[in-house]
Tab-separated table of N, CA and C in Angstrom:
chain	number	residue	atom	x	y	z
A	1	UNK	N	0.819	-1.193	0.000
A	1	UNK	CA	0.000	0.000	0.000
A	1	UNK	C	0.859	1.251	0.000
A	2	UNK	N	1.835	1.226	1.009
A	2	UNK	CA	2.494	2.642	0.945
A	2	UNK	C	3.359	2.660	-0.480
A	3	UNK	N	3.426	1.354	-0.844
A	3	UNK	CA	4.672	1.759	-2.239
A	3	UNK	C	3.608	1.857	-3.857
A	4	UNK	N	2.368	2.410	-3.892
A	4	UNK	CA	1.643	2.250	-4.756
A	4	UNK	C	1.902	3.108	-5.665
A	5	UNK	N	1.646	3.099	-6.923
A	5	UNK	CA	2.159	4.481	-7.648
A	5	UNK	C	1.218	5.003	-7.772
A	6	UNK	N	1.166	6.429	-8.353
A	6	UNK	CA	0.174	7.389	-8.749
A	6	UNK	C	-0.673	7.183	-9.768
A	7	UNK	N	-2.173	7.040	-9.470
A	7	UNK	CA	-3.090	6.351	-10.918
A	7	UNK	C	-3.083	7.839	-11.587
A	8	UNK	N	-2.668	7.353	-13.119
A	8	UNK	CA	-2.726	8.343	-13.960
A	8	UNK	C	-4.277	8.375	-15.090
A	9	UNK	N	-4.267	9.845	-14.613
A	9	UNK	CA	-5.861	10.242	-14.931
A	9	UNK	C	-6.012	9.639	-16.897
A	10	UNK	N	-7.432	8.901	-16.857
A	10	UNK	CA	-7.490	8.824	-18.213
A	10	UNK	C	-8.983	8.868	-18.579
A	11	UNK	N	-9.130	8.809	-20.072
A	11	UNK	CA	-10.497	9.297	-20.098
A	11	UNK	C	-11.876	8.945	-19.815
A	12	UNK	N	-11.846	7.697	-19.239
A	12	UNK	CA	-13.156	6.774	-18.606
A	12	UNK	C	-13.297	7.425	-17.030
A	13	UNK	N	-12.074	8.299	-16.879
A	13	UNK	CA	-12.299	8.579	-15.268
A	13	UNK	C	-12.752	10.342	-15.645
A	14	UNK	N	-12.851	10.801	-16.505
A	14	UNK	CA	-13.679	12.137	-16.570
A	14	UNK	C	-15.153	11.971	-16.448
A	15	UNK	N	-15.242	13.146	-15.317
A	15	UNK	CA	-16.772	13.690	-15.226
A	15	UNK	C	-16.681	14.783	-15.154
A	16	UNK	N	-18.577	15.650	-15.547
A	16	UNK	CA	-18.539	16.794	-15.237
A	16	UNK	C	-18.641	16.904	-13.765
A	17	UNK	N	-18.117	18.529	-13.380
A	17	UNK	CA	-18.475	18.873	-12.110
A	17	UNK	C	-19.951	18.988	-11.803
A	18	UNK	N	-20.160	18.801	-10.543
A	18	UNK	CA	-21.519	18.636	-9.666
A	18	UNK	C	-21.994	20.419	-9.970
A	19	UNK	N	-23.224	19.817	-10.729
A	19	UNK	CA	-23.905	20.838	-10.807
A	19	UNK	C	-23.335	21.932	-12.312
A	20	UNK	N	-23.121	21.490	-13.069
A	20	UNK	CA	-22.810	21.338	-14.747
A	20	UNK	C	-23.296	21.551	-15.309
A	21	UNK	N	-24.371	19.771	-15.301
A	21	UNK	CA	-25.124	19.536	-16.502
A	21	UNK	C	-26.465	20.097	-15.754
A	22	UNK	N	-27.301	20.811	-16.001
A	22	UNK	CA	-28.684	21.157	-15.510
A	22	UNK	C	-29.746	20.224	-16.531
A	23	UNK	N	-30.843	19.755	-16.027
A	23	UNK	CA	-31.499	19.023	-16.875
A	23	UNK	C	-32.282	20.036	-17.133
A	24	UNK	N	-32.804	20.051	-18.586
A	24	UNK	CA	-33.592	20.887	-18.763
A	24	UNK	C	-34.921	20.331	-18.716
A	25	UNK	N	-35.480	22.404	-18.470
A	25	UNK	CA	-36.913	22.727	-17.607
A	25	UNK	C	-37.717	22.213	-18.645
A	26	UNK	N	-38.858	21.363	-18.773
A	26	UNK	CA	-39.927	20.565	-19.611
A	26	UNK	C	-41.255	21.910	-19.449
A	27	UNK	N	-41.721	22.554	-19.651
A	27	UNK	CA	-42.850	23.458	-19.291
A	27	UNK	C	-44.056	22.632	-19.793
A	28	UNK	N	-44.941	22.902	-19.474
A	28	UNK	CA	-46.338	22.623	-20.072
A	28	UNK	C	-46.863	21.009	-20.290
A	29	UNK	N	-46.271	20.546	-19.239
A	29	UNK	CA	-46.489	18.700	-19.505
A	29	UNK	C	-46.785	18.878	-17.854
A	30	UNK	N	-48.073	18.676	-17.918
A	30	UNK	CA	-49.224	18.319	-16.420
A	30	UNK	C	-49.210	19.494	-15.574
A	31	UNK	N	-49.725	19.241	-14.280
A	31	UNK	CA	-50.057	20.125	-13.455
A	31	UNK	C	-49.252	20.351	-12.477
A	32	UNK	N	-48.072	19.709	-12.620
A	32	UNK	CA	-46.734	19.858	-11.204
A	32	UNK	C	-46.267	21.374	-11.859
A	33	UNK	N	-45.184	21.846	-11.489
A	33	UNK	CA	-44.385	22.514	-11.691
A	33	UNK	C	-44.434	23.377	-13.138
A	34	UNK	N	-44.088	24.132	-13.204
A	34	UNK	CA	-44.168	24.690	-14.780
A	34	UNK	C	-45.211	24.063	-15.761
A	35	UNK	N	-45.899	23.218	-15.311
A	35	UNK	CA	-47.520	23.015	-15.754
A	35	UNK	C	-48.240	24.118	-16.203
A	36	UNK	N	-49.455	23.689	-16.905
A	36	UNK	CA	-50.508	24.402	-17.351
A	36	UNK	C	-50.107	25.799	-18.710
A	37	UNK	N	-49.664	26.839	-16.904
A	37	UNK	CA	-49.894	28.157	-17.850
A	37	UNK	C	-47.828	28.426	-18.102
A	38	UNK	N	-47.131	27.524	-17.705
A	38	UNK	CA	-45.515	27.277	-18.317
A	38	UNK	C	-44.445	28.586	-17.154
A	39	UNK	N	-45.614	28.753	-15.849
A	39	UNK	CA	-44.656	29.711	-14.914
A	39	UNK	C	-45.276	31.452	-15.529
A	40	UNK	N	-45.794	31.292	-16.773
A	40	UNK	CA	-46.375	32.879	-17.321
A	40	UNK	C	-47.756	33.568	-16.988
A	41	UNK	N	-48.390	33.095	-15.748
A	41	UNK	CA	-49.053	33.859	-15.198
A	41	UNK	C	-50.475	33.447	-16.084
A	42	UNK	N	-51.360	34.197	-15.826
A	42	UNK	CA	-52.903	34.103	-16.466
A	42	UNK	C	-53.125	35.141	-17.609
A	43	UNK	N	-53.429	35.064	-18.968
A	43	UNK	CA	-53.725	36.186	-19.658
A	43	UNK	C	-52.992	37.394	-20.095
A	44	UNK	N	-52.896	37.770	-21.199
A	44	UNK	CA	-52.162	38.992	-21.107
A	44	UNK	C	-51.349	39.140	-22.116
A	45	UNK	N	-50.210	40.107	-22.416
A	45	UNK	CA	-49.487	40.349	-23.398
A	45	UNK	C	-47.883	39.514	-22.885
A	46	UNK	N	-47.823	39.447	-22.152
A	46	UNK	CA	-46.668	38.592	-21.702
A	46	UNK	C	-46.593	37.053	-21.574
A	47	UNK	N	-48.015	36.610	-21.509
A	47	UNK	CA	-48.339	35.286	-21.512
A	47	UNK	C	-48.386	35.072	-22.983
A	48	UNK	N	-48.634	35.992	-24.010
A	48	UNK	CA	-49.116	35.149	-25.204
A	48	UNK	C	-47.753	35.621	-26.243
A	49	UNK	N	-46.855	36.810	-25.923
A	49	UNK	CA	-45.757	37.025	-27.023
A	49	UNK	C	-44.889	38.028	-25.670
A	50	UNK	N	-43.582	37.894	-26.429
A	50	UNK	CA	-42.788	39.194	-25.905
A	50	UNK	C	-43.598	40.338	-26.300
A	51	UNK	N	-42.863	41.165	-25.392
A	51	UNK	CA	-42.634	42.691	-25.946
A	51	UNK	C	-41.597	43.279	-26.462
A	52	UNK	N	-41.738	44.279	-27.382
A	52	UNK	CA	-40.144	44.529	-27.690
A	52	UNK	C	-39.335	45.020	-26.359
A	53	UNK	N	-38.179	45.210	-26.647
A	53	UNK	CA	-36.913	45.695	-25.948
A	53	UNK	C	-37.813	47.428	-25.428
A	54	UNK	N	-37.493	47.782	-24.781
A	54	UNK	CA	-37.800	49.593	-24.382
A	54	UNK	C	-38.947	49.514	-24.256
A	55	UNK	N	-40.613	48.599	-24.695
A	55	UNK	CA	-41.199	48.842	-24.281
A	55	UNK	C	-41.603	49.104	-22.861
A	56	UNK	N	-42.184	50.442	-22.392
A	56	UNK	CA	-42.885	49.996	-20.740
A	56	UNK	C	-44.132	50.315	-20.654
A	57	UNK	N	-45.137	49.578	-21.402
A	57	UNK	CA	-46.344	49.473	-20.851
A	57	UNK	C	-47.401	50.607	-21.312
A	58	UNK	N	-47.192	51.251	-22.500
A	58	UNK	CA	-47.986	52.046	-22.698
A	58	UNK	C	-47.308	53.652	-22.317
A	59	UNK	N	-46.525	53.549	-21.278
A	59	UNK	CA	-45.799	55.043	-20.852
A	59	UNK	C	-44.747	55.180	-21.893
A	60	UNK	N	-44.467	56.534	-21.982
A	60	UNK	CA	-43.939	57.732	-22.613
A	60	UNK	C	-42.363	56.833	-22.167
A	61	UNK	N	-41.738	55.974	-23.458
A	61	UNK	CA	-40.187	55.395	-23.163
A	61	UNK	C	-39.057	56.352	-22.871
A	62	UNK	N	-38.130	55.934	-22.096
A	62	UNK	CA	-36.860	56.661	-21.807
A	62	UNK	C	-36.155	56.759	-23.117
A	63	UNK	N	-36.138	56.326	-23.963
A	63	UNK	CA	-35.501	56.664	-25.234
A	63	UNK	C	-36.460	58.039	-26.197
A	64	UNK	N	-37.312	57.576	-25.738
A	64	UNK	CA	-38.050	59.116	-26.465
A	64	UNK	C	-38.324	60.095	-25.333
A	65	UNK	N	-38.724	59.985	-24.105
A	65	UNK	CA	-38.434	61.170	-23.621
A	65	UNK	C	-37.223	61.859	-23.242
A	66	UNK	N	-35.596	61.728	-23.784
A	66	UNK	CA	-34.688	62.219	-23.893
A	66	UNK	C	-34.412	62.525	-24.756
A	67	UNK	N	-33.618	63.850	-25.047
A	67	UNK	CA	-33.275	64.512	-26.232
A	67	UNK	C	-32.510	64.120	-26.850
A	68	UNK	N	-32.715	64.196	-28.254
A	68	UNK	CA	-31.901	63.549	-29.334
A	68	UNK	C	-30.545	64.467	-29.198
A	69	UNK	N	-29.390	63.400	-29.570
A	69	UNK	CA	-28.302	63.978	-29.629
A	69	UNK	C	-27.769	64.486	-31.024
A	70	UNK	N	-27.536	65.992	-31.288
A	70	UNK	CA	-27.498	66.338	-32.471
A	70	UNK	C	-25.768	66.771	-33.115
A	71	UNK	N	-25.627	66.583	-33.870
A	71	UNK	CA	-24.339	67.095	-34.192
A	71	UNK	C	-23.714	66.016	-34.956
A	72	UNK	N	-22.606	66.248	-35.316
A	72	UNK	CA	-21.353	65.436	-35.704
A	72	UNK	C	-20.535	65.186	-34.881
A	73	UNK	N	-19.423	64.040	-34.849
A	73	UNK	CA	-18.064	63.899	-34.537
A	73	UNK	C	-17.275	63.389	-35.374
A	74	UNK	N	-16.413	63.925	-35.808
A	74	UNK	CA	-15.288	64.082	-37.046
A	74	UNK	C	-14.496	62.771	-36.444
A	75	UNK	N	-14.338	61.846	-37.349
A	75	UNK	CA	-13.303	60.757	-37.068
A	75	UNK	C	-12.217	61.215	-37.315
A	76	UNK	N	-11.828	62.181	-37.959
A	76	UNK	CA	-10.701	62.709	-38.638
A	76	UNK	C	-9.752	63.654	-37.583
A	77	UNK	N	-10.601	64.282	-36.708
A	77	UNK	CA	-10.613	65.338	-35.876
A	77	UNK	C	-8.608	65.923	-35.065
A	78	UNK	N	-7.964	66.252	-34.826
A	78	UNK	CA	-6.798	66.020	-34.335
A	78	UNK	C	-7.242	66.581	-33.354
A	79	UNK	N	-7.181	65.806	-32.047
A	79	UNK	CA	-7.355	66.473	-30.248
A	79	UNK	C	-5.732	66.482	-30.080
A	80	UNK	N	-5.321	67.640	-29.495
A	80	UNK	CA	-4.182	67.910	-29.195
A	80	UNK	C	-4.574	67.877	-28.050
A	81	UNK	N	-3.129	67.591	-27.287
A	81	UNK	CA	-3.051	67.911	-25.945
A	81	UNK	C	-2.216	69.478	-25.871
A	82	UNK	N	-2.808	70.000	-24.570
A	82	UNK	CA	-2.322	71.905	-24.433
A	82	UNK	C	-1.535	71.830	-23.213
A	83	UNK	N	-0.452	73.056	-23.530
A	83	UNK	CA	0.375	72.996	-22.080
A	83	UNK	C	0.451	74.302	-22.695
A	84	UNK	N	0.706	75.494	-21.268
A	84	UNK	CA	0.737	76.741	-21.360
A	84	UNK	C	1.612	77.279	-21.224
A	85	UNK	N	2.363	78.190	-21.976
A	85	UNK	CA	3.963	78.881	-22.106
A	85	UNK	C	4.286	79.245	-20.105
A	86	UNK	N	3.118	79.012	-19.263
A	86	UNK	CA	3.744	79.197	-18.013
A	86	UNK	C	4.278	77.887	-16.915
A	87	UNK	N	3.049	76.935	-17.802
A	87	UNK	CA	3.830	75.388	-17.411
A	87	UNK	C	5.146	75.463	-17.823
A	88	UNK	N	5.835	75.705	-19.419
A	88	UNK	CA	6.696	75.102	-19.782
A	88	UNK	C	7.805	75.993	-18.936
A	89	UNK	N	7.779	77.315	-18.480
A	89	UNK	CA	8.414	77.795	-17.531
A	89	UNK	C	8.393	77.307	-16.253
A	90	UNK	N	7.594	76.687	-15.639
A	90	UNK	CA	7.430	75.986	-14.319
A	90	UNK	C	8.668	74.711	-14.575
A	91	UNK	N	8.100	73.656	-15.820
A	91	UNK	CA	8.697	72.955	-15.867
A	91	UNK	C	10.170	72.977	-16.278
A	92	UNK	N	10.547	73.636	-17.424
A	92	UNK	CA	11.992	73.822	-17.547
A	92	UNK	C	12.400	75.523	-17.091
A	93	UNK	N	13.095	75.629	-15.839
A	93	UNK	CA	12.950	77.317	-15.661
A	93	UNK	C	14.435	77.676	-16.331
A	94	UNK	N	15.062	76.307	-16.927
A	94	UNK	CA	16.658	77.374	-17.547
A	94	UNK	C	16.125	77.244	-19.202
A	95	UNK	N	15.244	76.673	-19.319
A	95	UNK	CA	14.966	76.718	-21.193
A	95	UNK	C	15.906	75.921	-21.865
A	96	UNK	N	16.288	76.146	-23.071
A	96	UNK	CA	16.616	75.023	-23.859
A	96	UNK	C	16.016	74.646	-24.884
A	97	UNK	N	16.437	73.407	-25.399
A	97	UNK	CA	15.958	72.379	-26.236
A	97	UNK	C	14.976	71.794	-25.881
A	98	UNK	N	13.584	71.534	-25.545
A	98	UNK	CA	12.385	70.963	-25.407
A	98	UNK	C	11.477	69.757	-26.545
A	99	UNK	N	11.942	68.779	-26.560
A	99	UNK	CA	10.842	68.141	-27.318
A	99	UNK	C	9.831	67.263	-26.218
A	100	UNK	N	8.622	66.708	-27.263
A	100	UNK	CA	7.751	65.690	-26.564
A	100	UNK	C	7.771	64.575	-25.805
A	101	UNK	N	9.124	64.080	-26.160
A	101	UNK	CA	9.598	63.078	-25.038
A	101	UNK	C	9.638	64.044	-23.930
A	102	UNK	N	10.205	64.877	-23.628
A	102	UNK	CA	11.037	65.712	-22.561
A	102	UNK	C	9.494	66.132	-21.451
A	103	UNK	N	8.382	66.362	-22.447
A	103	UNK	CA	6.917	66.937	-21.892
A	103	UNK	C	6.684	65.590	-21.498
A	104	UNK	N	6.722	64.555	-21.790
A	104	UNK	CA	5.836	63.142	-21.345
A	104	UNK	C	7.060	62.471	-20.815
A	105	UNK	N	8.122	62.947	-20.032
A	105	UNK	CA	8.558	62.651	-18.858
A	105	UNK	C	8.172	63.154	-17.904
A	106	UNK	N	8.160	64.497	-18.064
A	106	UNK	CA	8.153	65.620	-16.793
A	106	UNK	C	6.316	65.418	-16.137
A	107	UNK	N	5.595	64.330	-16.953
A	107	UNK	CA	4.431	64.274	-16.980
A	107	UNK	C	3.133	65.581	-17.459
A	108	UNK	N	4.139	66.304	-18.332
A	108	UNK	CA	2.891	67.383	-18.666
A	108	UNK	C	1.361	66.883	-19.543
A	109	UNK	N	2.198	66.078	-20.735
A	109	UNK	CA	1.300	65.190	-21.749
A	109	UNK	C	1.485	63.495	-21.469
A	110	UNK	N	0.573	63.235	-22.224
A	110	UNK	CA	1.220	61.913	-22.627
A	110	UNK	C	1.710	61.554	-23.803
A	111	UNK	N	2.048	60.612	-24.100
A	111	UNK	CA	2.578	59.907	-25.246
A	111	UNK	C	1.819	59.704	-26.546
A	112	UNK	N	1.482	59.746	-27.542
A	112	UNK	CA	1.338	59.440	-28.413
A	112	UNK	C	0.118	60.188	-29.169
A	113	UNK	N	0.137	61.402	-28.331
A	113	UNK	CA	-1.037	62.722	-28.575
A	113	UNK	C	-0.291	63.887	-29.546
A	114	UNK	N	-0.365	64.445	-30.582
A	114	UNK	CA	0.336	65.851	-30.988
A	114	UNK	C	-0.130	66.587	-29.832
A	115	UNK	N	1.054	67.726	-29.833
A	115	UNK	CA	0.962	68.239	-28.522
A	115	UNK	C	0.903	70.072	-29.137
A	116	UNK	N	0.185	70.816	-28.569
A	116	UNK	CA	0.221	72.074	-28.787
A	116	UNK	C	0.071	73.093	-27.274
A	117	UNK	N	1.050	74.450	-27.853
A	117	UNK	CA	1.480	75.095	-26.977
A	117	UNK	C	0.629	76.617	-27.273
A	118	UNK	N	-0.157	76.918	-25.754
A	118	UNK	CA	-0.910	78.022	-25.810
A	118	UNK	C	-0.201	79.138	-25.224
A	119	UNK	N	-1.181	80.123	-25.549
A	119	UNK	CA	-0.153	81.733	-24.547
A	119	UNK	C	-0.086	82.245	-23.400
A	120	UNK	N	-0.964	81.080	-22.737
A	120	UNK	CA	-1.454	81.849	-21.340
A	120	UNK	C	-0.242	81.744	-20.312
A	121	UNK	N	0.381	82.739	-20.060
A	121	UNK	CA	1.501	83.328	-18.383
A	121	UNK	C	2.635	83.739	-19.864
A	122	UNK	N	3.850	83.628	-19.038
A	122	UNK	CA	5.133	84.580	-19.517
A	122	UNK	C	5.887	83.320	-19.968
A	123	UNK	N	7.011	83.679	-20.536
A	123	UNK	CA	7.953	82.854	-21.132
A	123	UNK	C	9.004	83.550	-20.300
A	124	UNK	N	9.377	82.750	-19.251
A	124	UNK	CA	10.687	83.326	-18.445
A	124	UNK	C	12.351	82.943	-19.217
A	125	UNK	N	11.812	81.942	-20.021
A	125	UNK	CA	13.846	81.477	-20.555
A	125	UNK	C	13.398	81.993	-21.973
A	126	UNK	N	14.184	81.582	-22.626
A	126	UNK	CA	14.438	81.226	-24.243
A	126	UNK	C	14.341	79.362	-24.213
A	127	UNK	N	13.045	79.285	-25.137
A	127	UNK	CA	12.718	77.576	-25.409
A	127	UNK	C	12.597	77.276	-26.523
A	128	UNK	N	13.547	76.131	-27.038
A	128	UNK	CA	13.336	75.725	-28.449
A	128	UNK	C	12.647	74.356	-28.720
A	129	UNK	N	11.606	74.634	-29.120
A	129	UNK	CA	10.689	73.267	-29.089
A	129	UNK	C	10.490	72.790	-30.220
A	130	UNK	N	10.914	71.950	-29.981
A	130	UNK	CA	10.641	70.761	-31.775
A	130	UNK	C	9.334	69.876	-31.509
A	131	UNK	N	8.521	69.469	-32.617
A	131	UNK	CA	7.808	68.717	-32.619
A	131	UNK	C	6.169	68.977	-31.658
A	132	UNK	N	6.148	70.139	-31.632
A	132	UNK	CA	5.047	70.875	-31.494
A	132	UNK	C	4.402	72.191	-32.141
A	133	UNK	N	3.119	71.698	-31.770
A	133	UNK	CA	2.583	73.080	-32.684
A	133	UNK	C	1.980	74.264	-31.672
A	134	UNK	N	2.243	75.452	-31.976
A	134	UNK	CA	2.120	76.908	-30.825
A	134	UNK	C	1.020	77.357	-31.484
A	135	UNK	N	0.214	77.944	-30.642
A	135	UNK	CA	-0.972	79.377	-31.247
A	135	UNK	C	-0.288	80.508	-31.399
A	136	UNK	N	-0.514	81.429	-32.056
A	136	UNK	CA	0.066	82.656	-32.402
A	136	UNK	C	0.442	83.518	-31.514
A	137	UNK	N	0.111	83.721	-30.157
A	137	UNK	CA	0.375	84.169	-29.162
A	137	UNK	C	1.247	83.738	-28.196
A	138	UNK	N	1.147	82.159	-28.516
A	138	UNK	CA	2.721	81.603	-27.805
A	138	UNK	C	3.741	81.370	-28.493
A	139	UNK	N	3.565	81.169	-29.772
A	139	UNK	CA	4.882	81.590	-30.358
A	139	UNK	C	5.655	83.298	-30.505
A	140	UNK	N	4.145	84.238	-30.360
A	140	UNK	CA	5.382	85.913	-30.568
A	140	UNK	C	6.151	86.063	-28.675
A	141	UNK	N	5.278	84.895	-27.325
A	141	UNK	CA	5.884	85.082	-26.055
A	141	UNK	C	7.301	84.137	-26.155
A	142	UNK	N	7.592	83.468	-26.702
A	142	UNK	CA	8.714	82.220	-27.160
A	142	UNK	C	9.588	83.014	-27.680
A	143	UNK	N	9.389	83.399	-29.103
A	143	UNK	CA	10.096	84.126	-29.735
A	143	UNK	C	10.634	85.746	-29.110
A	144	UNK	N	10.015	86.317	-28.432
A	144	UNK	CA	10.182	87.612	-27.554
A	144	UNK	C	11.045	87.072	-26.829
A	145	UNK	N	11.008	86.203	-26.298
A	145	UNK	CA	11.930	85.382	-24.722
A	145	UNK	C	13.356	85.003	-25.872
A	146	UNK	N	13.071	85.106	-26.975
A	146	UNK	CA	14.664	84.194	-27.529
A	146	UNK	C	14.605	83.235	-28.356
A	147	UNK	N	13.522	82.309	-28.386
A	147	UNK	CA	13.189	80.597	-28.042
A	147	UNK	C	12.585	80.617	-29.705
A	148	UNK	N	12.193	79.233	-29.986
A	148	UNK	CA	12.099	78.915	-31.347
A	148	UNK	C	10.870	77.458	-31.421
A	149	UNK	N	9.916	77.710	-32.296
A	149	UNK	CA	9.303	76.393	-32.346
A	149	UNK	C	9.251	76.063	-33.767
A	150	UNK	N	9.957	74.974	-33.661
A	150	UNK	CA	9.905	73.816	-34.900
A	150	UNK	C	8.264	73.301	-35.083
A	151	UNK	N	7.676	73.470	-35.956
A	151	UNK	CA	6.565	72.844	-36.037
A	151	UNK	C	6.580	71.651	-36.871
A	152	UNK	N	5.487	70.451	-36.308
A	152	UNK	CA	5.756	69.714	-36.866
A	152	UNK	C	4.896	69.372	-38.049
């Protein structure tokens, strides 16, 4: 007994787990259980067909009493991400060379967004930024400060 080896599983010894196989529900065969009227109650619109989806009963549906949503959305659209000529002074205060890696370290943007630069606060250094695009107002505070944007 103690020196027995390990019975190796084979396929006459598979079963399902307890509680698996469910036998299925028989409706409408005698008067036990799901008998007669099949668990659907006496009469009515639910006893004799569905209803559609959203119907409720004659009341005014949640799909029509909310307002239609109107407009477009451009698949095409470019969402930039914005950082403001006073972040990029917060973040680099001696200036320099600035690209998008350098912003999605410092955690301003993330990764894989075009990135554009607005005018709002001061340009304290001279910043040369490659691979972004400026509004007209942060490029004449850039350029006033020294600094240069490569657009991409």
């Amino acid at each position: 007994m103690a020196n027995e080896e390990p019975s190796i599983l084979q396929m006459h010894d598979l079963h399902p787990a307890p509680g698996a196989k469910k036998e299925r529900i028989r409706v409408g065969r005698g008067e036990g259980s799901k008998g007669k009227t099949s668990g659907r109650g006496a009469k009515g619109t639910k006893k004799r067909y569905q209803v559609r989806p959203g119907f409720e009963g004659g009341q005014l549906p949640l799909y029509m009493r909310l307002p239609k949503l109107r407009g477009f959305r451009s698949p095409f659209k470019k969402e930039f991400q914005v950082v403001n000529v006073s972040a990029l002074s917060d973040l680099f205060p001696q200036g320099g060379d600035i690209t998008v890696e350098d912003l999605v370290s410092k955690g301003a943007v993330r990764s894989g967004y075009p990135v554009k630069i607005l005018g709002d606060g001061e340009a304290t250094a001279a910043f040369n930024l490659k691979g972004v695009v400026a509004s007209a107002s942060a490029l004449r505070k850039i350029e006033a400060a020294g600094g240069s944007v490569a657009q991409n």
